[in-house]
Short mmCIF file of C-alpha atoms in Angstrom, two decimals:
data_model
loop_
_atom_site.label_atom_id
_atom_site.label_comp_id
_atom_site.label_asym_id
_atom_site.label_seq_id
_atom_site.Cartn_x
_atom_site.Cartn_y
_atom_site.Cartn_z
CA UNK A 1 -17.59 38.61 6.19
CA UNK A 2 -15.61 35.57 7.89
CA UNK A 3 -16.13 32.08 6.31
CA UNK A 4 -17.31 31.06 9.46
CA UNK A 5 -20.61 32.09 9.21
CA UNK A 6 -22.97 29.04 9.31
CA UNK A 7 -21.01 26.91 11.41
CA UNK A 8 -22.80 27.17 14.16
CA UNK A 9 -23.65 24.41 16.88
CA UNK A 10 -27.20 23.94 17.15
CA UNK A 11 -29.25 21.44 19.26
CA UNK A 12 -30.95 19.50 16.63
CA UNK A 13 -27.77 17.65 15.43
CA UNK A 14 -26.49 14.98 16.87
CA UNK A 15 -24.18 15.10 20.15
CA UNK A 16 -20.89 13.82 20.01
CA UNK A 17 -19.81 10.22 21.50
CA UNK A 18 -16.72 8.71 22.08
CA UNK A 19 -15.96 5.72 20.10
CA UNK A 20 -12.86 3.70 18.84
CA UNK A 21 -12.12 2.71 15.41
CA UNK A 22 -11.00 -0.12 14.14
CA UNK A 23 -7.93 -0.84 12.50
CA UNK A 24 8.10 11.07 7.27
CA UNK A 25 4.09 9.27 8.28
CA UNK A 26 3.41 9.09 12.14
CA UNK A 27 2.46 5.81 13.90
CA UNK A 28 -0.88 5.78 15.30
CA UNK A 29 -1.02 6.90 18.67
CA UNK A 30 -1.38 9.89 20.69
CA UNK A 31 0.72 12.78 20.28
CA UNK A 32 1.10 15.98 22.29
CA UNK A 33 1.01 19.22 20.19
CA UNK A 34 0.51 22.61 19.79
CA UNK A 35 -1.12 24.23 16.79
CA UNK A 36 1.42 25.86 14.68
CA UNK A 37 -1.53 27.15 11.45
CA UNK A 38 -4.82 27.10 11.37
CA UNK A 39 -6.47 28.60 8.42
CA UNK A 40 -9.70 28.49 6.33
CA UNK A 41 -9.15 27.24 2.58
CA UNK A 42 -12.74 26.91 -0.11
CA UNK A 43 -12.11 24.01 -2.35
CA UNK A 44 -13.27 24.60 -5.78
CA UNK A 45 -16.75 22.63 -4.93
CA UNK A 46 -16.95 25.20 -2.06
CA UNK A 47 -16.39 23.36 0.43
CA UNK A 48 -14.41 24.97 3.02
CA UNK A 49 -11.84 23.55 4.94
CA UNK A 50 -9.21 24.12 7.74
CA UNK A 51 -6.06 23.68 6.92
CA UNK A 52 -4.49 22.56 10.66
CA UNK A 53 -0.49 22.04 11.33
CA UNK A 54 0.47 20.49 14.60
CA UNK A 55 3.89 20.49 15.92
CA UNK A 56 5.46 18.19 18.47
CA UNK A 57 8.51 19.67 20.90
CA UNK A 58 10.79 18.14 18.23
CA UNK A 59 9.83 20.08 16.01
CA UNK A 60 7.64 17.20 14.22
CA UNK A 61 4.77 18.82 11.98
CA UNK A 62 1.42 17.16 10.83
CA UNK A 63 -0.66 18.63 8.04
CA UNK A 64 -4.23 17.80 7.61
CA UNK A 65 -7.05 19.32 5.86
CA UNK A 66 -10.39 18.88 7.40
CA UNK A 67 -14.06 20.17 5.90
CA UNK A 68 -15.68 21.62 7.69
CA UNK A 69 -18.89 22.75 5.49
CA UNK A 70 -19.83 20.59 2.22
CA UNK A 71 -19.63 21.91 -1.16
CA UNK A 72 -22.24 23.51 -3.40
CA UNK A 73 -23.46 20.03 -4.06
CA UNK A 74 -23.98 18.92 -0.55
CA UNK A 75 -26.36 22.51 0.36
CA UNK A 76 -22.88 23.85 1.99
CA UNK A 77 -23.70 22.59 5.60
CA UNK A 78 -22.11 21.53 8.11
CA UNK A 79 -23.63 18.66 8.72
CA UNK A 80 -25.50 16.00 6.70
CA UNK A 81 -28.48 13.53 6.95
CA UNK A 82 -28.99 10.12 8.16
CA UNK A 83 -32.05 8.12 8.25
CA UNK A 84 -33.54 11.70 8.88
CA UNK A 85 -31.21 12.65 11.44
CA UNK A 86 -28.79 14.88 11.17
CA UNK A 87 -24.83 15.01 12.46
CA UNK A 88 -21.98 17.39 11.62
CA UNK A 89 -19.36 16.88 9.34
CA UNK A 90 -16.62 14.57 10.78
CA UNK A 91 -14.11 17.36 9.87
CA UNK A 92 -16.46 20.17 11.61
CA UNK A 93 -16.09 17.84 14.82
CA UNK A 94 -12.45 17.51 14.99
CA UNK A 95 -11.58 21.16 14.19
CA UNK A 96 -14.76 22.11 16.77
CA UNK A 97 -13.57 19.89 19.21
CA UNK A 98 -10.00 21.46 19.17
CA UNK A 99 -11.44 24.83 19.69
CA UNK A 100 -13.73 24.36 22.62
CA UNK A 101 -10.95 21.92 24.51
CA UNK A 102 -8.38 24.96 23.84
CA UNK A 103 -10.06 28.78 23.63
CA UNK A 104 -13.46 27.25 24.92
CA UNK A 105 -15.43 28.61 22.38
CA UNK A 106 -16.75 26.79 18.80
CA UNK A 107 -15.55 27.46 16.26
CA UNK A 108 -17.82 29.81 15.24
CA UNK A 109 -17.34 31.91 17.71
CA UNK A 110 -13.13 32.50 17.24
CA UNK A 111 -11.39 35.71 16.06
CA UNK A 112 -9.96 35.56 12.36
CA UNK A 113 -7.65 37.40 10.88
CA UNK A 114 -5.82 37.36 7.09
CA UNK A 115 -2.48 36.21 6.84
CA UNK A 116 -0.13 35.83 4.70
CA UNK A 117 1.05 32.54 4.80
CA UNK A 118 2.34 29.31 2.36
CA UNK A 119 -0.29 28.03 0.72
CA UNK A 120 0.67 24.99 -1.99
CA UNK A 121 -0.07 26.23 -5.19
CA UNK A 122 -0.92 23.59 -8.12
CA UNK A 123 0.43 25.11 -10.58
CA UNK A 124 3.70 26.01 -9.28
CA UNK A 125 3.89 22.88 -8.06
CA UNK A 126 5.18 24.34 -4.30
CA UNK A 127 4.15 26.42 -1.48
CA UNK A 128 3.55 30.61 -2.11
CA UNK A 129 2.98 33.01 -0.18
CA UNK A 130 -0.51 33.96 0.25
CA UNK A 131 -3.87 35.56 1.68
CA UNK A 132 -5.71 33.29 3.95
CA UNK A 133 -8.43 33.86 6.92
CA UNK A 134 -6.23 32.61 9.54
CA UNK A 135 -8.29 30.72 12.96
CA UNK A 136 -5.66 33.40 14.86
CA UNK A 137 -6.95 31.91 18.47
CA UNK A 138 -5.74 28.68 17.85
CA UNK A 139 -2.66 29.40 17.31
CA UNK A 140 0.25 28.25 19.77
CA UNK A 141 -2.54 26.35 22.01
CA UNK A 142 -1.69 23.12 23.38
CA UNK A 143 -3.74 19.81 22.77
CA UNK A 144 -3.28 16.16 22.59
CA UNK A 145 -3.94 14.56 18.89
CA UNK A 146 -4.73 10.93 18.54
CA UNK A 147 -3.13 10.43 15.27
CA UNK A 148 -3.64 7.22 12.62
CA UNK A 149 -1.74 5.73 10.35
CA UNK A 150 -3.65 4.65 7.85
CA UNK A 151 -3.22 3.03 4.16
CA UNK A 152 -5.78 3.75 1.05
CA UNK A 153 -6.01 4.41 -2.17
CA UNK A 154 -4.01 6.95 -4.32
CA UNK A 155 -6.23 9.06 -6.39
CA UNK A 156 -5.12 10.46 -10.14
CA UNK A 157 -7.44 12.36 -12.05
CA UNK A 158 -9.21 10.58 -14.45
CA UNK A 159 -10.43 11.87 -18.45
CA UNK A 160 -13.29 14.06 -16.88
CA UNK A 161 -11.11 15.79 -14.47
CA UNK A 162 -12.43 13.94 -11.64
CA UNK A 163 -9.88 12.23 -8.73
CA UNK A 164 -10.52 8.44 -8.34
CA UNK A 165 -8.78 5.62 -6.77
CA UNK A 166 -6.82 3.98 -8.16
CA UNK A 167 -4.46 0.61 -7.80
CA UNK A 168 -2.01 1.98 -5.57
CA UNK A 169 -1.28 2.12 -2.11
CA UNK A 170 -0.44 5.67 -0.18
CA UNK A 171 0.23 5.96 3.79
CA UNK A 172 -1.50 8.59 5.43
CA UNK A 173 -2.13 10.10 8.96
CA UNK A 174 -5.95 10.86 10.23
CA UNK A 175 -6.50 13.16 13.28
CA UNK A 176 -9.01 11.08 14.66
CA UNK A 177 -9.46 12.32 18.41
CA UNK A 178 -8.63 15.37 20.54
CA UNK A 179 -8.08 15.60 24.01
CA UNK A 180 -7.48 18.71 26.48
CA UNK A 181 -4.23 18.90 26.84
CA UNK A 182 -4.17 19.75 30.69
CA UNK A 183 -6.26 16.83 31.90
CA UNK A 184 -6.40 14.32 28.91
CA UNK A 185 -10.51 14.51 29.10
CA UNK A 186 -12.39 14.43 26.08
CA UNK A 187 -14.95 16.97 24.62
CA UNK A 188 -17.91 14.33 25.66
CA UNK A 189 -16.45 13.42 29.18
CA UNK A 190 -16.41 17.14 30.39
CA UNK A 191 -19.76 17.46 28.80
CA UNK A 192 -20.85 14.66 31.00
CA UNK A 193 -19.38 16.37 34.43
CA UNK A 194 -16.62 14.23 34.14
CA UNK A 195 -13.35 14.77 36.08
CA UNK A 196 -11.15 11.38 35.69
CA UNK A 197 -9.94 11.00 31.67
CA UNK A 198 -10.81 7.17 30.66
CA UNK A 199 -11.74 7.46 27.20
CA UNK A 200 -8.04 8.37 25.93
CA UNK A 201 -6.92 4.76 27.80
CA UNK A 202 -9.68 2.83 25.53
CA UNK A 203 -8.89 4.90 22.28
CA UNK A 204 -4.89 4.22 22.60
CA UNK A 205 -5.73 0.61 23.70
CA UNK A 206 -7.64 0.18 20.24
CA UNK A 207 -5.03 2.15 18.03
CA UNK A 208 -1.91 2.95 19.59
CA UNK A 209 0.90 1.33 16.79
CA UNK A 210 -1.84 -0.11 14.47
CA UNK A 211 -2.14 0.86 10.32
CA UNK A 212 -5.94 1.14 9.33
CA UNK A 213 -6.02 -0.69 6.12
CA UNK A 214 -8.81 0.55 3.69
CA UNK A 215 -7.30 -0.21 0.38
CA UNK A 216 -9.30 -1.82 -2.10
CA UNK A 217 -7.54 -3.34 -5.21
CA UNK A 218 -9.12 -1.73 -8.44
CA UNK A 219 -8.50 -2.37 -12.18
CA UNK A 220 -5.54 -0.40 -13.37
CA UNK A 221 -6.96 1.33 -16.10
CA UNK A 222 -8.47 4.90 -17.49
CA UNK A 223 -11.55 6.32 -15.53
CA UNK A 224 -11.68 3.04 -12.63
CA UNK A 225 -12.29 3.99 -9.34
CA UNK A 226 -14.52 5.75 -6.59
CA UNK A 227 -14.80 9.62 -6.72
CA UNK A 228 -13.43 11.23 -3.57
CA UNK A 229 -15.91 12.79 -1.78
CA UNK A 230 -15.90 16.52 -0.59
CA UNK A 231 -16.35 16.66 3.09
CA UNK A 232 -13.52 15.24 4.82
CA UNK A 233 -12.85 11.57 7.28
CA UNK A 234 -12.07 11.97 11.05
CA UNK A 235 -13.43 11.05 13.71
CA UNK A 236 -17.09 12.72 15.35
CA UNK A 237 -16.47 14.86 18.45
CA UNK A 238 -18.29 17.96 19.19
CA UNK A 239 -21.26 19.68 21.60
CA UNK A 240 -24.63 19.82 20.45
CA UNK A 241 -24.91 23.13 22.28
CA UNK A 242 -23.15 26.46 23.03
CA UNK A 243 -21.30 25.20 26.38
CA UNK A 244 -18.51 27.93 26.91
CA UNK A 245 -19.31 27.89 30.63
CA UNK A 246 -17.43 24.46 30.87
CA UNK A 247 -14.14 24.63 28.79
CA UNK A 248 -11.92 26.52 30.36
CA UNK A 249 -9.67 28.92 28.16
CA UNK A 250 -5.86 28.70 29.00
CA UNK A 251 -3.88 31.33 28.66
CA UNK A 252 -1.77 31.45 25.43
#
Protein backbone atom coordinates (compact mmCIF):
# COMPACT_ATOMS: atom_id res chain seq x y z
CA UNK A 1 0.00 0.00 0.00
CA UNK A 2 1.60 3.50 -1.14
CA UNK A 3 1.72 6.29 1.52
CA UNK A 4 -0.22 8.20 -0.70
CA UNK A 5 -3.38 7.03 0.13
CA UNK A 6 -5.50 9.87 1.64
CA UNK A 7 -4.08 12.62 -0.15
CA UNK A 8 -6.57 13.17 -2.24
CA UNK A 9 -7.99 16.61 -3.62
CA UNK A 10 -11.44 17.01 -2.73
CA UNK A 11 -13.86 19.97 -3.30
CA UNK A 12 -14.66 20.93 0.17
CA UNK A 13 -11.18 22.42 0.95
CA UNK A 14 -10.19 25.46 0.12
CA UNK A 15 -8.88 26.46 -3.53
CA UNK A 16 -5.61 27.74 -3.92
CA UNK A 17 -4.80 31.67 -4.46
CA UNK A 18 -1.91 33.40 -5.37
CA UNK A 19 -0.47 35.64 -2.85
CA UNK A 20 2.96 37.27 -1.94
CA UNK A 21 4.67 37.16 1.28
CA UNK A 22 6.25 39.49 3.01
CA UNK A 23 9.68 39.76 3.87
CA UNK A 24 25.86 27.40 0.46
CA UNK A 25 21.83 29.28 1.22
CA UNK A 26 20.13 30.64 -2.04
CA UNK A 27 18.91 34.27 -2.36
CA UNK A 28 15.32 34.62 -2.70
CA UNK A 29 14.20 34.60 -6.07
CA UNK A 30 13.14 32.39 -8.74
CA UNK A 31 15.11 29.60 -9.85
CA UNK A 32 14.75 27.21 -12.78
CA UNK A 33 15.07 23.47 -11.85
CA UNK A 34 14.51 20.11 -12.40
CA UNK A 35 13.68 17.57 -9.73
CA UNK A 36 16.61 15.46 -9.02
CA UNK A 37 14.59 13.11 -5.67
CA UNK A 38 11.46 13.01 -4.67
CA UNK A 39 10.61 10.60 -2.00
CA UNK A 40 8.08 9.94 0.83
CA UNK A 41 9.71 9.96 4.47
CA UNK A 42 7.02 9.30 8.02
CA UNK A 43 8.40 11.38 10.79
CA UNK A 44 8.20 9.70 14.04
CA UNK A 45 4.73 11.70 14.85
CA UNK A 46 3.61 10.16 11.50
CA UNK A 47 3.56 12.71 9.65
CA UNK A 48 4.67 12.06 6.24
CA UNK A 49 6.69 14.11 4.23
CA UNK A 50 8.40 14.54 0.78
CA UNK A 51 11.68 14.82 0.79
CA UNK A 52 12.21 17.11 -2.71
CA UNK A 53 15.91 17.96 -4.26
CA UNK A 54 16.01 20.49 -7.01
CA UNK A 55 18.93 21.02 -9.16
CA UNK A 56 19.87 24.07 -11.20
CA UNK A 57 22.04 23.54 -14.72
CA UNK A 58 25.05 24.23 -12.45
CA UNK A 59 24.63 21.66 -10.77
CA UNK A 60 23.18 23.75 -7.64
CA UNK A 61 20.95 21.41 -5.31
CA UNK A 62 18.14 22.50 -2.82
CA UNK A 63 16.83 20.15 -0.16
CA UNK A 64 13.57 20.67 1.48
CA UNK A 65 11.26 18.58 3.38
CA UNK A 66 7.65 19.36 3.04
CA UNK A 67 4.47 17.54 5.02
CA UNK A 68 2.35 16.66 3.39
CA UNK A 69 -0.19 14.79 5.93
CA UNK A 70 -0.08 15.78 9.84
CA UNK A 71 0.97 13.47 12.45
CA UNK A 72 -1.01 11.15 14.71
CA UNK A 73 -1.82 14.20 16.73
CA UNK A 74 -3.21 16.34 14.03
CA UNK A 75 -5.94 13.13 12.75
CA UNK A 76 -3.12 12.50 9.89
CA UNK A 77 -4.83 14.79 7.22
CA UNK A 78 -3.94 16.65 4.82
CA UNK A 79 -5.41 19.51 5.59
CA UNK A 80 -6.50 21.33 8.77
CA UNK A 81 -9.30 23.65 10.14
CA UNK A 82 -9.93 27.25 10.25
CA UNK A 83 -12.79 29.06 11.64
CA UNK A 84 -14.59 25.80 10.37
CA UNK A 85 -13.11 25.79 7.09
CA UNK A 86 -10.83 23.68 5.97
CA UNK A 87 -7.39 24.10 3.66
CA UNK A 88 -4.55 21.69 2.89
CA UNK A 89 -1.38 21.55 4.39
CA UNK A 90 0.98 24.29 3.04
CA UNK A 91 3.48 21.45 2.31
CA UNK A 92 0.59 19.24 0.50
CA UNK A 93 0.19 22.47 -1.79
CA UNK A 94 3.66 22.97 -2.85
CA UNK A 95 4.52 19.29 -3.50
CA UNK A 96 0.71 19.08 -5.27
CA UNK A 97 1.30 22.00 -7.12
CA UNK A 98 4.65 20.62 -8.57
CA UNK A 99 2.94 17.54 -9.69
CA UNK A 100 -0.03 18.82 -11.57
CA UNK A 101 2.25 21.83 -13.29
CA UNK A 102 4.74 18.83 -14.35
CA UNK A 103 2.97 15.08 -14.87
CA UNK A 104 -0.56 16.82 -14.63
CA UNK A 105 -1.83 14.65 -12.20
CA UNK A 106 -2.02 15.20 -8.01
CA UNK A 107 -0.21 13.82 -6.25
CA UNK A 108 -2.23 11.18 -5.42
CA UNK A 109 -2.56 9.99 -8.46
CA UNK A 110 1.58 9.43 -9.38
CA UNK A 111 3.40 6.08 -9.79
CA UNK A 112 5.80 5.11 -6.77
CA UNK A 113 8.32 2.98 -6.65
CA UNK A 114 11.12 1.90 -3.70
CA UNK A 115 14.46 3.03 -4.03
CA UNK A 116 17.32 2.81 -2.63
CA UNK A 117 18.60 6.01 -2.02
CA UNK A 118 20.69 8.34 0.84
CA UNK A 119 18.69 8.95 3.46
CA UNK A 120 20.52 11.01 6.61
CA UNK A 121 20.62 8.81 9.33
CA UNK A 122 20.75 10.37 13.06
CA UNK A 123 22.64 8.20 14.44
CA UNK A 124 25.37 7.88 12.08
CA UNK A 125 25.39 11.24 11.89
CA UNK A 126 25.51 11.07 7.66
CA UNK A 127 23.64 9.95 4.73
CA UNK A 128 23.01 5.76 4.17
CA UNK A 129 21.80 4.06 1.82
CA UNK A 130 18.28 3.18 2.10
CA UNK A 131 14.58 1.98 1.24
CA UNK A 132 12.31 4.78 0.39
CA UNK A 133 8.85 5.07 -1.73
CA UNK A 134 10.32 7.16 -4.33
CA UNK A 135 7.50 9.95 -6.27
CA UNK A 136 9.36 8.10 -9.57
CA UNK A 137 7.21 10.60 -12.03
CA UNK A 138 8.71 13.51 -10.80
CA UNK A 139 11.78 12.77 -11.38
CA UNK A 140 13.96 14.74 -14.07
CA UNK A 141 10.77 17.15 -14.73
CA UNK A 142 11.38 20.67 -15.22
CA UNK A 143 9.76 23.54 -13.06
CA UNK A 144 10.45 26.97 -11.89
CA UNK A 145 10.93 27.30 -7.84
CA UNK A 146 10.45 30.61 -6.18
CA UNK A 147 12.92 30.11 -3.50
CA UNK A 148 13.33 32.31 0.06
CA UNK A 149 15.86 33.08 2.06
CA UNK A 150 14.77 33.25 5.20
CA UNK A 151 16.29 33.64 8.93
CA UNK A 152 14.65 31.89 12.25
CA UNK A 153 15.27 30.25 15.03
CA UNK A 154 17.65 27.23 15.64
CA UNK A 155 15.96 24.51 17.48
CA UNK A 156 17.99 22.04 20.14
CA UNK A 157 16.18 19.55 21.94
CA UNK A 158 15.24 20.42 25.15
CA UNK A 159 15.09 17.89 28.73
CA UNK A 160 11.79 16.21 27.42
CA UNK A 161 13.14 15.41 24.09
CA UNK A 162 11.19 17.99 22.45
CA UNK A 163 12.93 20.63 19.63
CA UNK A 164 12.42 24.32 20.64
CA UNK A 165 13.81 27.55 19.60
CA UNK A 166 16.16 28.74 20.84
CA UNK A 167 18.51 32.14 20.90
CA UNK A 168 20.18 31.63 17.77
CA UNK A 169 19.92 32.60 14.37
CA UNK A 170 20.00 29.88 11.29
CA UNK A 171 19.54 30.87 7.40
CA UNK A 172 17.29 28.83 5.57
CA UNK A 173 15.63 28.48 2.07
CA UNK A 174 11.58 28.03 1.74
CA UNK A 175 10.08 26.78 -1.59
CA UNK A 176 7.40 29.09 -1.51
CA UNK A 177 5.88 29.08 -5.18
CA UNK A 178 5.92 26.89 -8.30
CA UNK A 179 5.48 27.78 -11.67
CA UNK A 180 5.21 25.62 -15.05
CA UNK A 181 8.22 25.67 -16.34
CA UNK A 182 7.18 26.08 -20.12
CA UNK A 183 5.00 29.15 -19.73
CA UNK A 184 5.82 30.59 -16.19
CA UNK A 185 1.81 30.32 -15.28
CA UNK A 186 0.84 29.38 -11.99
CA UNK A 187 -1.35 26.42 -10.74
CA UNK A 188 -4.33 29.14 -10.05
CA UNK A 189 -3.85 31.16 -13.37
CA UNK A 190 -4.35 28.02 -15.63
CA UNK A 191 -7.14 27.10 -13.36
CA UNK A 192 -8.64 30.40 -14.18
CA UNK A 193 -8.26 29.91 -18.25
CA UNK A 194 -5.42 31.95 -18.08
CA UNK A 195 -2.85 32.16 -20.91
CA UNK A 196 -0.44 35.33 -20.12
CA UNK A 197 1.84 34.48 -16.68
CA UNK A 198 1.50 37.77 -14.33
CA UNK A 199 1.54 36.37 -11.03
CA UNK A 200 5.39 35.24 -11.18
CA UNK A 201 6.14 39.29 -12.06
CA UNK A 202 4.22 40.31 -8.64
CA UNK A 203 5.76 37.35 -6.54
CA UNK A 204 9.55 38.25 -7.73
CA UNK A 205 8.64 41.98 -7.37
CA UNK A 206 7.78 41.23 -3.57
CA UNK A 207 10.79 38.76 -2.89
CA UNK A 208 13.31 38.61 -5.43
CA UNK A 209 16.86 39.37 -3.16
CA UNK A 210 14.95 39.91 0.16
CA UNK A 211 15.75 37.67 3.71
CA UNK A 212 12.35 36.96 5.58
CA UNK A 213 13.26 37.69 9.09
CA UNK A 214 11.18 35.65 11.69
CA UNK A 215 13.58 35.38 14.51
CA UNK A 216 12.43 36.07 17.82
CA UNK A 217 15.05 36.59 20.63
CA UNK A 218 14.34 33.99 23.51
CA UNK A 219 15.99 33.45 26.93
CA UNK A 220 19.05 31.31 26.58
CA UNK A 221 18.36 28.76 28.92
CA UNK A 222 17.09 24.88 29.49
CA UNK A 223 13.52 24.04 28.11
CA UNK A 224 12.78 28.06 26.54
CA UNK A 225 11.23 28.17 23.43
CA UNK A 226 8.24 27.27 21.00
CA UNK A 227 7.80 23.56 19.98
CA UNK A 228 8.16 23.07 16.24
CA UNK A 229 5.21 22.06 14.82
CA UNK A 230 4.69 18.90 12.57
CA UNK A 231 3.23 19.90 9.31
CA UNK A 232 5.55 21.89 7.39
CA UNK A 233 5.72 26.17 6.11
CA UNK A 234 5.41 27.00 2.35
CA UNK A 235 3.43 28.66 0.59
CA UNK A 236 -0.63 27.46 -0.40
CA UNK A 237 -1.00 26.43 -4.06
CA UNK A 238 -3.12 23.66 -5.18
CA UNK A 239 -6.72 22.67 -7.09
CA UNK A 240 -9.65 22.06 -5.15
CA UNK A 241 -10.60 19.48 -7.77
CA UNK A 242 -9.30 16.62 -9.98
CA UNK A 243 -8.37 18.93 -13.15
CA UNK A 244 -5.99 16.61 -15.25
CA UNK A 245 -7.78 17.78 -18.39
CA UNK A 246 -5.86 21.19 -18.07
CA UNK A 247 -2.14 20.49 -17.14
CA UNK A 248 -0.54 19.27 -19.77
CA UNK A 249 2.10 16.39 -19.15
CA UNK A 250 5.53 16.99 -20.90
CA UNK A 251 7.38 14.46 -21.96
CA UNK A 252 10.29 13.41 -19.65
Amino acid sequence: MSLLQGLDVTTDISADTDYVGTGGIWESGLYDTKVKMAYLELAKSNALGVVLILETASGKTLKTTQYVKSGNAKGNKNYYERKGEKHYLPGFNIINNLCLLTVGKNMSELVTENKVVPIYDFTAKKELPQEAEVLIELLGRDCIAGVLKKTSNKQAKNASGDYVDINKERSENEVDKIFRASDRLSTVEILAGETTAAYIDVWTKANEGKTRNTFKAIPDKPGAGSSRTSAGAGASATASAPVQNIFAAPSA
